[in-house]
Tab-separated table of C-alpha atoms in Angstrom:
chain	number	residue	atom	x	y	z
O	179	UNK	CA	-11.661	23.551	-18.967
O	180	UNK	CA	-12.982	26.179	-16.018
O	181	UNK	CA	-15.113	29.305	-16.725
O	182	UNK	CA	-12.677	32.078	-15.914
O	183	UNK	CA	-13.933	34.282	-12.847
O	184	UNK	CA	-10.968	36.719	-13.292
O	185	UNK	CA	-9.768	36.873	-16.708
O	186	UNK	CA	-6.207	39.124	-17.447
O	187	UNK	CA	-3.883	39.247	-20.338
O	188	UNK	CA	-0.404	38.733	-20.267
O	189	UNK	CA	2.258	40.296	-22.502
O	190	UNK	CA	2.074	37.831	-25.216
O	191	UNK	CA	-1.946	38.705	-25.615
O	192	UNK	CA	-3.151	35.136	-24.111
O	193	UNK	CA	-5.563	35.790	-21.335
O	194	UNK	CA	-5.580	33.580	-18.295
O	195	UNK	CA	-6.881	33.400	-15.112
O	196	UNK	CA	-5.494	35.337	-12.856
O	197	UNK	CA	-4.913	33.073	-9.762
O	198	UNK	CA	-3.713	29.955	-12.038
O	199	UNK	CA	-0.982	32.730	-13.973
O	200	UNK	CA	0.168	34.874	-10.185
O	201	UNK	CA	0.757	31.236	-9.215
O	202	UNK	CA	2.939	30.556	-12.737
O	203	UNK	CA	5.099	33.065	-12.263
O	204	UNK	CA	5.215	34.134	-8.574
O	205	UNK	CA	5.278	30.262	-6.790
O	206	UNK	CA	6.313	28.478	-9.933
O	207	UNK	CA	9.026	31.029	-10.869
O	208	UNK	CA	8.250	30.669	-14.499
O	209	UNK	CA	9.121	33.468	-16.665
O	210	UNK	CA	7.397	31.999	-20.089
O	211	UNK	CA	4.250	32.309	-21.416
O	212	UNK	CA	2.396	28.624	-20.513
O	213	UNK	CA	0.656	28.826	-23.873
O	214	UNK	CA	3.408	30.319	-26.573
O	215	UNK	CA	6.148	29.308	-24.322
O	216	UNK	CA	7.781	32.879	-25.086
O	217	UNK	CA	10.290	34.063	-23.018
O	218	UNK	CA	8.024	37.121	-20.922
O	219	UNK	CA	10.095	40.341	-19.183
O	220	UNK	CA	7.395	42.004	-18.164
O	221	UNK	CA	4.977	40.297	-15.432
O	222	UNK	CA	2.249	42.861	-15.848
O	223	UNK	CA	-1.595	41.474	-16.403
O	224	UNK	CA	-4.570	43.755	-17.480
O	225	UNK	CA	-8.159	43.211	-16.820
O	226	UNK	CA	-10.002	41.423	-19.755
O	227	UNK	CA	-13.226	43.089	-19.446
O	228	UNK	CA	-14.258	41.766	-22.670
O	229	UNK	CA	-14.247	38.306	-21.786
O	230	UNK	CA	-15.382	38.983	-18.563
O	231	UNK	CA	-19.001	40.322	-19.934
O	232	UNK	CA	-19.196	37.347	-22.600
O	233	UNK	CA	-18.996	34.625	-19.836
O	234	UNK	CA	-21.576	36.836	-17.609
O	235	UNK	CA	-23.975	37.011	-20.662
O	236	UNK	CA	-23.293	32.967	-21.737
O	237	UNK	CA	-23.781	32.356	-17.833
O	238	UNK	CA	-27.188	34.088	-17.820
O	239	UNK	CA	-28.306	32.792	-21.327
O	240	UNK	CA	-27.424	29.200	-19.980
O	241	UNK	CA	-29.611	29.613	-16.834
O	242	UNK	CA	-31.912	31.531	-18.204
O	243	UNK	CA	-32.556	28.298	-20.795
O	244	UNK	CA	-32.169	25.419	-18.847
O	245	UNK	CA	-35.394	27.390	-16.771
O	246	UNK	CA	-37.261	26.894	-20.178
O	247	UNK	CA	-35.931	23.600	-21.228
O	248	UNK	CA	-38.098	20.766	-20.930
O	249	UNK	CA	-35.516	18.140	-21.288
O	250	UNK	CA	-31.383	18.102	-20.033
O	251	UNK	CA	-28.459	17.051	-22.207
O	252	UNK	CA	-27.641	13.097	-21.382
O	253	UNK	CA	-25.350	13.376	-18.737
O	254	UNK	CA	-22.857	11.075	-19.386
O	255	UNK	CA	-22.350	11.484	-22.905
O	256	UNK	CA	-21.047	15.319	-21.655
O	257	UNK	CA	-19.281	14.002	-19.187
O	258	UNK	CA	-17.713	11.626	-21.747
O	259	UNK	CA	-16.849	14.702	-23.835
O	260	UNK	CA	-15.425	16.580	-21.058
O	261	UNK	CA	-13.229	13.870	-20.109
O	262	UNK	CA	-11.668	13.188	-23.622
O	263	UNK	CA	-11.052	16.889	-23.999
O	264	UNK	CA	-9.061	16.682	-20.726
O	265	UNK	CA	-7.016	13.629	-21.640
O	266	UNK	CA	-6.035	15.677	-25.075
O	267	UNK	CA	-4.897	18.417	-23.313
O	268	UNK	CA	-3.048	16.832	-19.927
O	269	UNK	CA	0.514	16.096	-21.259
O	270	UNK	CA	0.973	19.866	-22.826
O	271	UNK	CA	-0.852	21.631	-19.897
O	272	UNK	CA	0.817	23.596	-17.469
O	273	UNK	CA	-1.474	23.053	-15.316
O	274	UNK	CA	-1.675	19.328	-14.650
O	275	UNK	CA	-2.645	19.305	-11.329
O	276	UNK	CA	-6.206	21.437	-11.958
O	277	UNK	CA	-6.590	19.282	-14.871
O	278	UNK	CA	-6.143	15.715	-12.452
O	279	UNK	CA	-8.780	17.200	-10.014
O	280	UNK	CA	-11.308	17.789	-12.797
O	281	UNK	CA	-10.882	14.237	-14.171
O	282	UNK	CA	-10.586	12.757	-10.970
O	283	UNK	CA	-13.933	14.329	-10.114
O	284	UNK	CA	-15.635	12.650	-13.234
O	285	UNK	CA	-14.394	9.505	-12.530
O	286	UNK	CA	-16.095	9.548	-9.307
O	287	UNK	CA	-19.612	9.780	-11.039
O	288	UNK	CA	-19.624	6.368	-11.405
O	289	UNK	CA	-18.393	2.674	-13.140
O	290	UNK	CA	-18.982	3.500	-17.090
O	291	UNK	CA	-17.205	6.892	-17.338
O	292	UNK	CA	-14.461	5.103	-15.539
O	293	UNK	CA	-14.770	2.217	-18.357
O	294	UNK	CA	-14.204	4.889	-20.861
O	295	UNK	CA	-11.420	6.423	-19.308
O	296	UNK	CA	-9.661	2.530	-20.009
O	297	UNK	CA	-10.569	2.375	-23.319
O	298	UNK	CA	-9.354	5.650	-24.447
O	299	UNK	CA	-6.384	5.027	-23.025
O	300	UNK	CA	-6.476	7.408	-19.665
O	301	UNK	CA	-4.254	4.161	-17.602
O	302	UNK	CA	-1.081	5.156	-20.629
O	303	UNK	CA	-1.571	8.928	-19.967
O	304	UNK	CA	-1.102	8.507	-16.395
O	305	UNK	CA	1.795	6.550	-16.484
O	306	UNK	CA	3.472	9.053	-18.677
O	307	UNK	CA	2.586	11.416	-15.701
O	308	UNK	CA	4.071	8.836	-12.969
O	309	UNK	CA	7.053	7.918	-14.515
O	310	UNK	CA	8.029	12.040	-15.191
O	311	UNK	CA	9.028	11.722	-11.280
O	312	UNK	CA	12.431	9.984	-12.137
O	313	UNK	CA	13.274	12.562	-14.574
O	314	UNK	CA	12.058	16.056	-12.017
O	315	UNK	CA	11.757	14.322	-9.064
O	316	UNK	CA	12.947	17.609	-7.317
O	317	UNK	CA	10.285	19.855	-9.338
O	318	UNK	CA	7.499	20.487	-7.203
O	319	UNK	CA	4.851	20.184	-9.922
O	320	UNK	CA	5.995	16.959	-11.389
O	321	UNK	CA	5.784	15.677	-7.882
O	322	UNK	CA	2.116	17.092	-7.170
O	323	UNK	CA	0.695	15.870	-10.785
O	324	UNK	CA	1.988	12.416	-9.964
O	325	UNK	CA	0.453	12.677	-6.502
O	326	UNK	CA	-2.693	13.439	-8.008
O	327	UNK	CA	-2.380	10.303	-10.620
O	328	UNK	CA	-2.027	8.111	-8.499
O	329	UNK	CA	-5.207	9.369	-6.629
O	330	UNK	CA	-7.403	8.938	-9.980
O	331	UNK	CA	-5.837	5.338	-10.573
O	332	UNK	CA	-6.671	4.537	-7.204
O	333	UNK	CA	-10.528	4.894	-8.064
O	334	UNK	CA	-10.388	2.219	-10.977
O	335	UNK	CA	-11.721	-1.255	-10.363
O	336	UNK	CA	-8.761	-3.670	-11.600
O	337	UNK	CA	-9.340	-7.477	-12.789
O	338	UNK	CA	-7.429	-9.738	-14.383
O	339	UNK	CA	-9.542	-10.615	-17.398
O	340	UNK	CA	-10.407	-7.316	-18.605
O	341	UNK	CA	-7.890	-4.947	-17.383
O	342	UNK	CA	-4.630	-6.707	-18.240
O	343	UNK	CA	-3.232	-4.641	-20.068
O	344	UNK	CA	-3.958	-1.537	-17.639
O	345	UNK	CA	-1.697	-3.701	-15.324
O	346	UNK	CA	1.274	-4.555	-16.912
O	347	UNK	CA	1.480	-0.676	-18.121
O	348	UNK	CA	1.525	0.092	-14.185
O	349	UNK	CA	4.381	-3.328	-13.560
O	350	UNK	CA	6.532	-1.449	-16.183
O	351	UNK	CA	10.049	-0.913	-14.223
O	352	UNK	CA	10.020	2.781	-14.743
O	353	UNK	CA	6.414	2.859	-12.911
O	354	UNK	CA	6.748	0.357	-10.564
O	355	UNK	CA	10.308	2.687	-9.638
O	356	UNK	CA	8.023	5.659	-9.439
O	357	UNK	CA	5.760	4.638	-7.166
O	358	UNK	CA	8.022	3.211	-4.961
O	359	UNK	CA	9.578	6.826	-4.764
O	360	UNK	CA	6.263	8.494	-3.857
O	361	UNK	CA	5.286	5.246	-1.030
O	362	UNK	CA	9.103	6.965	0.358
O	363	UNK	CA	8.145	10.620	-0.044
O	364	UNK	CA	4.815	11.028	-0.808
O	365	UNK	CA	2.581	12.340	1.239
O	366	UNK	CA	0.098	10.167	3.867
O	367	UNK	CA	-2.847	10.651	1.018
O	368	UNK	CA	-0.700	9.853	-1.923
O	369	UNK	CA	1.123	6.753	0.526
O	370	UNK	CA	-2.704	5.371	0.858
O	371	UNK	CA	-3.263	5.363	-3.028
O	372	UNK	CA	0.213	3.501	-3.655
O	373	UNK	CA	-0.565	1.047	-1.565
O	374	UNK	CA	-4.240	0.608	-2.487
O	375	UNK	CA	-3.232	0.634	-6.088
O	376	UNK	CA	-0.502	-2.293	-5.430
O	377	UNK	CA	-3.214	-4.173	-3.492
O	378	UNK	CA	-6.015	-4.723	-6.681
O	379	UNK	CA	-2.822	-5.577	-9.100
O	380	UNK	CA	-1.501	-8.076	-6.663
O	381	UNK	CA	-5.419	-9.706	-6.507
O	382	UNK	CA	-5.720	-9.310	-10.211
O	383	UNK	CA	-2.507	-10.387	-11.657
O	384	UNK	CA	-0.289	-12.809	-9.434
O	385	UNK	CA	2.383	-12.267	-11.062
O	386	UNK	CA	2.817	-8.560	-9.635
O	387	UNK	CA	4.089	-10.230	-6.313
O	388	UNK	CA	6.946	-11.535	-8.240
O	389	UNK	CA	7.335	-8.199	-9.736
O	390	UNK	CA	7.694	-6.431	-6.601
O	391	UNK	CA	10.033	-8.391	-5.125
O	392	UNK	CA	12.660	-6.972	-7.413
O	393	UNK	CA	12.619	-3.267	-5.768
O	394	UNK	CA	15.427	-2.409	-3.688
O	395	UNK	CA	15.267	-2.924	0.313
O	396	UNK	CA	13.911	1.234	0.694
O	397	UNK	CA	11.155	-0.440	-0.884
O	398	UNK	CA	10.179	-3.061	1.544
O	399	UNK	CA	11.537	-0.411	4.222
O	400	UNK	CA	8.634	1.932	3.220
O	401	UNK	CA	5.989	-0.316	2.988
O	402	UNK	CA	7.457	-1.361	6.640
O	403	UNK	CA	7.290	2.123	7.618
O	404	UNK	CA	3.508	2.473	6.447
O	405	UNK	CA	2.603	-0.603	8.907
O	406	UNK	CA	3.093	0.961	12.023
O	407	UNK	CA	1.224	4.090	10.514
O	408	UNK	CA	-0.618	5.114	13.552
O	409	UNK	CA	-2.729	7.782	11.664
O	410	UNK	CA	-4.212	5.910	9.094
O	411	UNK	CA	-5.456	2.323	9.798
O	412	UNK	CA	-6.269	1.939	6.149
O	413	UNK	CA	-3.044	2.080	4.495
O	414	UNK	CA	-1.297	0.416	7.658
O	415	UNK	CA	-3.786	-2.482	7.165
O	416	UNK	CA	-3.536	-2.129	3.174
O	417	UNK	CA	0.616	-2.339	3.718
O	418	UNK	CA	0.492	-5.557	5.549
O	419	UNK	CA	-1.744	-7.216	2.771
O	420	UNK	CA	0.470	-6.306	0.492
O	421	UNK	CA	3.506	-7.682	1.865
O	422	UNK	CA	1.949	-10.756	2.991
O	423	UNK	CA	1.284	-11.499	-0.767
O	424	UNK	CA	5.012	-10.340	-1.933
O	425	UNK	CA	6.495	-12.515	0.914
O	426	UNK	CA	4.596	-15.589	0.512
O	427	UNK	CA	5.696	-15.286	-3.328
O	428	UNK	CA	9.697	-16.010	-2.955
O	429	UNK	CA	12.225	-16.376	-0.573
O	430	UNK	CA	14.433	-13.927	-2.401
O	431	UNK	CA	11.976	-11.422	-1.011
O	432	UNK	CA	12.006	-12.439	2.742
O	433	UNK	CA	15.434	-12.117	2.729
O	434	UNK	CA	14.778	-8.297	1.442
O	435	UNK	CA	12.321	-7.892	4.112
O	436	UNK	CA	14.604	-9.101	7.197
O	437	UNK	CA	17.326	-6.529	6.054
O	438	UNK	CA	14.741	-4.389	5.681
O	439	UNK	CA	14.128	-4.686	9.711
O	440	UNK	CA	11.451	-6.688	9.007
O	441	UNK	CA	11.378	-8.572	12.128
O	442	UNK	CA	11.863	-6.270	15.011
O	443	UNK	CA	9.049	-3.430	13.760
O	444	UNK	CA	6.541	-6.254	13.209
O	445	UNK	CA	7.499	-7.626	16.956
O	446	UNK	CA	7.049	-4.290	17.893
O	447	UNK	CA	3.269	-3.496	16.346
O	448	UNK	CA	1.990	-6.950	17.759
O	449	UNK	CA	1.632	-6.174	21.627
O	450	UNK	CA	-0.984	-3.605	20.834
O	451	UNK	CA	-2.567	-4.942	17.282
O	452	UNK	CA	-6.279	-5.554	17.019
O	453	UNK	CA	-7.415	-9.083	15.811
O	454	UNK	CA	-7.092	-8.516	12.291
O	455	UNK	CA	-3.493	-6.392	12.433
O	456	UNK	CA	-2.456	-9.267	14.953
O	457	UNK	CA	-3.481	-12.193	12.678
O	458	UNK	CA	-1.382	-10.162	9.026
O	459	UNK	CA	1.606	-9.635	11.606
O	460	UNK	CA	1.924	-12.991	12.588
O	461	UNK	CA	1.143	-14.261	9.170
O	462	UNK	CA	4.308	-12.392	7.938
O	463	UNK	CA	6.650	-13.419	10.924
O	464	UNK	CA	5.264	-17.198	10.042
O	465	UNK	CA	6.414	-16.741	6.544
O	466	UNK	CA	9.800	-14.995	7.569
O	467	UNK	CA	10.504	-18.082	10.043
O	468	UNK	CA	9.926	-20.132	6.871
O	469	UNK	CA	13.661	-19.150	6.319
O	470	UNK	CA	16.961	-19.731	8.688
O	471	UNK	CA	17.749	-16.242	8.422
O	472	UNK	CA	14.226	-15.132	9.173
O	473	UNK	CA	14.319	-17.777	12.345
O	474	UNK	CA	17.644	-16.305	13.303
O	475	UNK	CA	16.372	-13.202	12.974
O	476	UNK	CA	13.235	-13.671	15.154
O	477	UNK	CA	15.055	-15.426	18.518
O	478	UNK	CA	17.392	-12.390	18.289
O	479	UNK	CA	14.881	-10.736	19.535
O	480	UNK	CA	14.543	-10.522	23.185
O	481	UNK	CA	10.589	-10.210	22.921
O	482	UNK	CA	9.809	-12.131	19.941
O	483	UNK	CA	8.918	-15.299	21.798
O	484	UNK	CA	7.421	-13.427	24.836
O	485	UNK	CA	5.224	-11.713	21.952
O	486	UNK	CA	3.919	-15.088	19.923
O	487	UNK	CA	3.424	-16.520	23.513
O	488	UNK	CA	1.067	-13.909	24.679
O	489	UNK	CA	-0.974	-14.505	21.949
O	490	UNK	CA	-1.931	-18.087	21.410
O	491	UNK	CA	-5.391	-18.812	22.767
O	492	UNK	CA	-5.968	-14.757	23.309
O	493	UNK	CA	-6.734	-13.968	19.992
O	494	UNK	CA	-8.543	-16.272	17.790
O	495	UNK	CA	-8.392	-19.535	16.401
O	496	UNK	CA	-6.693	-18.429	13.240
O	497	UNK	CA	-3.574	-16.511	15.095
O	498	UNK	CA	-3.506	-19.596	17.602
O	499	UNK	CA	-2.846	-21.600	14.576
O	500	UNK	CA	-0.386	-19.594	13.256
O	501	UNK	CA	1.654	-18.797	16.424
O	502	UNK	CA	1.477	-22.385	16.614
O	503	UNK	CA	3.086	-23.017	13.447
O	504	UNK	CA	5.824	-20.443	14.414
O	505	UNK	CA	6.609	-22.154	17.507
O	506	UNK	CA	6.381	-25.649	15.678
O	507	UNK	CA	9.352	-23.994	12.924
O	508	UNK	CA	11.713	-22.801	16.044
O	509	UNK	CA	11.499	-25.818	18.017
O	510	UNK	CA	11.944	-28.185	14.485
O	511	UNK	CA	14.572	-25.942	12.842
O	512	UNK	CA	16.255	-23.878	15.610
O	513	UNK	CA	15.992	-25.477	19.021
O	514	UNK	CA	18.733	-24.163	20.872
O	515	UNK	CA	18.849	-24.523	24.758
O	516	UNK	CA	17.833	-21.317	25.055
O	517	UNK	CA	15.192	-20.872	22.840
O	518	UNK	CA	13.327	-24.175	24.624
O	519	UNK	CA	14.173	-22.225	28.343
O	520	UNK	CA	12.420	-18.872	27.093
O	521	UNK	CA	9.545	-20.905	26.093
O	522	UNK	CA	9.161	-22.891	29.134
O	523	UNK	CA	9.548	-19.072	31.123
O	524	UNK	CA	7.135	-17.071	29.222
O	525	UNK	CA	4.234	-19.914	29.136
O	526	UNK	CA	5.052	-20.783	25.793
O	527	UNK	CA	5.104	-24.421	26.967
O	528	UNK	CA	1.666	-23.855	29.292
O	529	UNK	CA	-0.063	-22.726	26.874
O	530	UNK	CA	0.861	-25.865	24.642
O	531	UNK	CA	-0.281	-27.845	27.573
O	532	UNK	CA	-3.834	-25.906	27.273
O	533	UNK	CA	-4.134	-27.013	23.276
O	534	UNK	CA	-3.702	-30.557	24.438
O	535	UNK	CA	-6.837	-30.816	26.231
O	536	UNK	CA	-8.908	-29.207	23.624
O	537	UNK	CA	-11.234	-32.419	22.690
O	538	UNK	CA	-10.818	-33.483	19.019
O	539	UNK	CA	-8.316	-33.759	16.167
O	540	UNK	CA	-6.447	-30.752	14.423
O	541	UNK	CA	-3.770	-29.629	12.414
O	542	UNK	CA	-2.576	-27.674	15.547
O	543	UNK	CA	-3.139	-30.397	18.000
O	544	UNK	CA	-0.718	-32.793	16.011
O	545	UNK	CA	1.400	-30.096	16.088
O	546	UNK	CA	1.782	-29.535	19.536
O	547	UNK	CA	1.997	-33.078	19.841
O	548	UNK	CA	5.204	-33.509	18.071
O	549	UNK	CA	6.928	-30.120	19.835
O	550	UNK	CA	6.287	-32.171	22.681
O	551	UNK	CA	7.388	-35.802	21.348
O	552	UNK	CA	10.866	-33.449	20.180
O	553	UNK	CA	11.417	-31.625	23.662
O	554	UNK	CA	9.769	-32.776	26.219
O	555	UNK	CA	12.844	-34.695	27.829
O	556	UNK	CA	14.598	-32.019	27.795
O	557	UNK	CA	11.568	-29.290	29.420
O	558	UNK	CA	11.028	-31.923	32.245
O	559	UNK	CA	14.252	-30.901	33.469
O	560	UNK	CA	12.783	-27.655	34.472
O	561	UNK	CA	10.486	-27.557	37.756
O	562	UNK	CA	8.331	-25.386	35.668
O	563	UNK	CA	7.383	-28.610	33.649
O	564	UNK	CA	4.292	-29.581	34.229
O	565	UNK	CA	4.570	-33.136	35.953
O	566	UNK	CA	1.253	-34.403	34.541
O	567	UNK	CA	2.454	-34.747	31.438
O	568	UNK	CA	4.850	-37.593	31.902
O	569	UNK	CA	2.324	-39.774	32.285
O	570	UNK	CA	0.971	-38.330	28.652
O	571	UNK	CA	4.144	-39.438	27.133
O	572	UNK	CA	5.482	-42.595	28.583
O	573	UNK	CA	7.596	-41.222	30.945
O	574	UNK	CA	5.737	-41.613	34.476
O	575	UNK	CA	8.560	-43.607	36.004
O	576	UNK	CA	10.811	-40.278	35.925
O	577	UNK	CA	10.941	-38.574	39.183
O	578	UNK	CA	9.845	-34.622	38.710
């Protein structure tokens, strides 16, 4: 749908570009003609002159009359035009990836030609495109085109009421398998537009949380892997989101994520997480501690405790609460001797002490309140203890 700049003709008498063809047969190794599909033996290409003057003289005419035109051609209805001719011609093009570019940059000219590109369909197309990954996911071109999909999808607003049927074509199993593949090998680029695209369906269509908690652990493992994704905040910030939604759906898929390694990379990310990374990390390790094996998990860790500690009261009020809530789960569910020492060694327990004395009445006040009303017997023990609180809870007649 380009003007040709350097028009040649092939064997079989179809002229072509000659960049687009070189690349055919010399990267692609092709050795058919993209428009007959005849089998070619000779590679040679001659000059199509011909052509080459008509598009110089249609060039000039169209200049020349635009100069002397009072009044331009409506823009979008061209546009419109342009971008139905592309979608007709996508599946049986050889040359996908030109043709995803050119629609990609109409879509970006705004929120109607985007609303036409739904109704006629353009969400279907693509994810005939997407799913062609299972079938060549070796072939380099198959690969590319569905990079380049999934970078046009990624432009469309998505909402529940009037896009629901865009959605469930994209929580198809064969889609939802082919995306997965390119969050594993993709590139960065292509990573950021899986996960942004998996981020509107989960806000517009709950049920998409319940959907991706049926992919295999590699799954949860890549969207792991995309977390601690130093070189693009976006998509590292985009990945947590996401998971925070799939976890908070089903156990079945926290159990996916601790296997996964869940645990130990987001224990890992928190020491050096800004607020909002810090407050999605410890959102997911509260959900994960929701479950024995995710509490398990989590005091296996020889910093995990060390890590919540450091930040309650350093953060904000909304990761105080949470790391609360984490330390309120381990010392309800899973108060081992040892788990109650590391707490009273790495401030856990001062820090607790600190919440007390905050003036008012709270969620995470009555929280700390009964960690203390469960353990505090047994922390006194400890010259750590702070003696002061005896008195707090009955127990001033015990000798420090």
């Amino acid at each position: 749908m380009e003007l040709m700049k350097d028009p040649v003709t092939i064997s079989t008498g179809v002229t072509y570009e000659r960049k687009n063809i070189e690349r055919w047969f010399c990267t692609y190794k092709k050795n058919v003609c993209p428009a007959t599909m005849q089998c070619i033996e000779s590679l040679d290409m001659t000059p199509n002159h011909t052509l080459k003057r008509l598009i110089l003289a249609w060039r000039n005419a169209q200049s020349g009359g635009q100069s002397c035109s009072s009044s331009s051609p409506d823009r979008h209805s061209l546009k419109h035009d342009e971008l139905m001719a592309l979608l007709g011609m996508i599946e049986s093009t050889p040359f996908k990836v030109s043709c995803l570019k050119k629609i990609k940059s109409i879509l970006e000219i705004g929120d109607e030609i985007k609303a036409d590109f739904k109704r006629s369909e353009g969400v279907e197309v693509f994810v005939k495109i997407i799913i062609q990954v299972l079938v060549e996911s070796s072939d380099f071109v198959t690969f590319r085109a569905c990079e380049e999909a999934l970078g046009v999808l990624q432009l469309l607003p998505f909402s529940e009421e009037e896009d629901d049927e865009s959605i469930q074509l994209l929580m198809k199993p064969e889609c939802m398998k082919s995306m997965a593949i390119m969050l594993q090998r993709g590139s960065g680029k292509a990573q950021f537009c899986t996960i942004s695209i998996f981020q509107k369906m989960a806000k517009a269509d709950c049920h998409w949380n319940y959907v991706a908690q049926d992919q295999g652990i590699e799954f949860f493992k890549s969207l792991l892997e995309i977390t601690s994704d130093e070189t693009c905040t976006k998509a590292s910030s985009c990945a947590l989101q996401v998971l925070i939604g799939i976890l908070d759906a089903s156990k079945k898929s926290r159990l996916k994520a601790i296997e996964a390694g869940a645990v130990s990379i987001l224990i890992e990310l928190l020491p050096d997480s800004n607020r909002s990374k810090c407050e999605k990390i410890m959102q997911l390790i509260r959900l994960i501690c929701e479950c024995a094996e995710g509490r398990l998990a989590f005091i296996e860790h020889d910093l995990a405790i060390a890590a919540i500690c450091k930040k309650l009261l350093n953060v904000s009020d909304a990761a105080t609460k949470i790391g609360v809530k984490i330390v309120w789960l381990l010392c309800n569910f899973h108060s081992t001797e040892r788990v109650l020492e590391e707490m009273l060694v790495c401030g856990t327990v001062k820090r607790l002490v600190t919440l007390l004395h905050i003036s008012g009445r709270s969620t995470t006040k009555d929280r700390v309140v009964k960690i203390f009303k469960l353990h505090s017997r047994r922390w006194r023990r400890y010259p750590c203890y702070p003696c002061e609180l005896k008195g707090y809870w009955g127990l001033e007649n015990e000798s420090c």
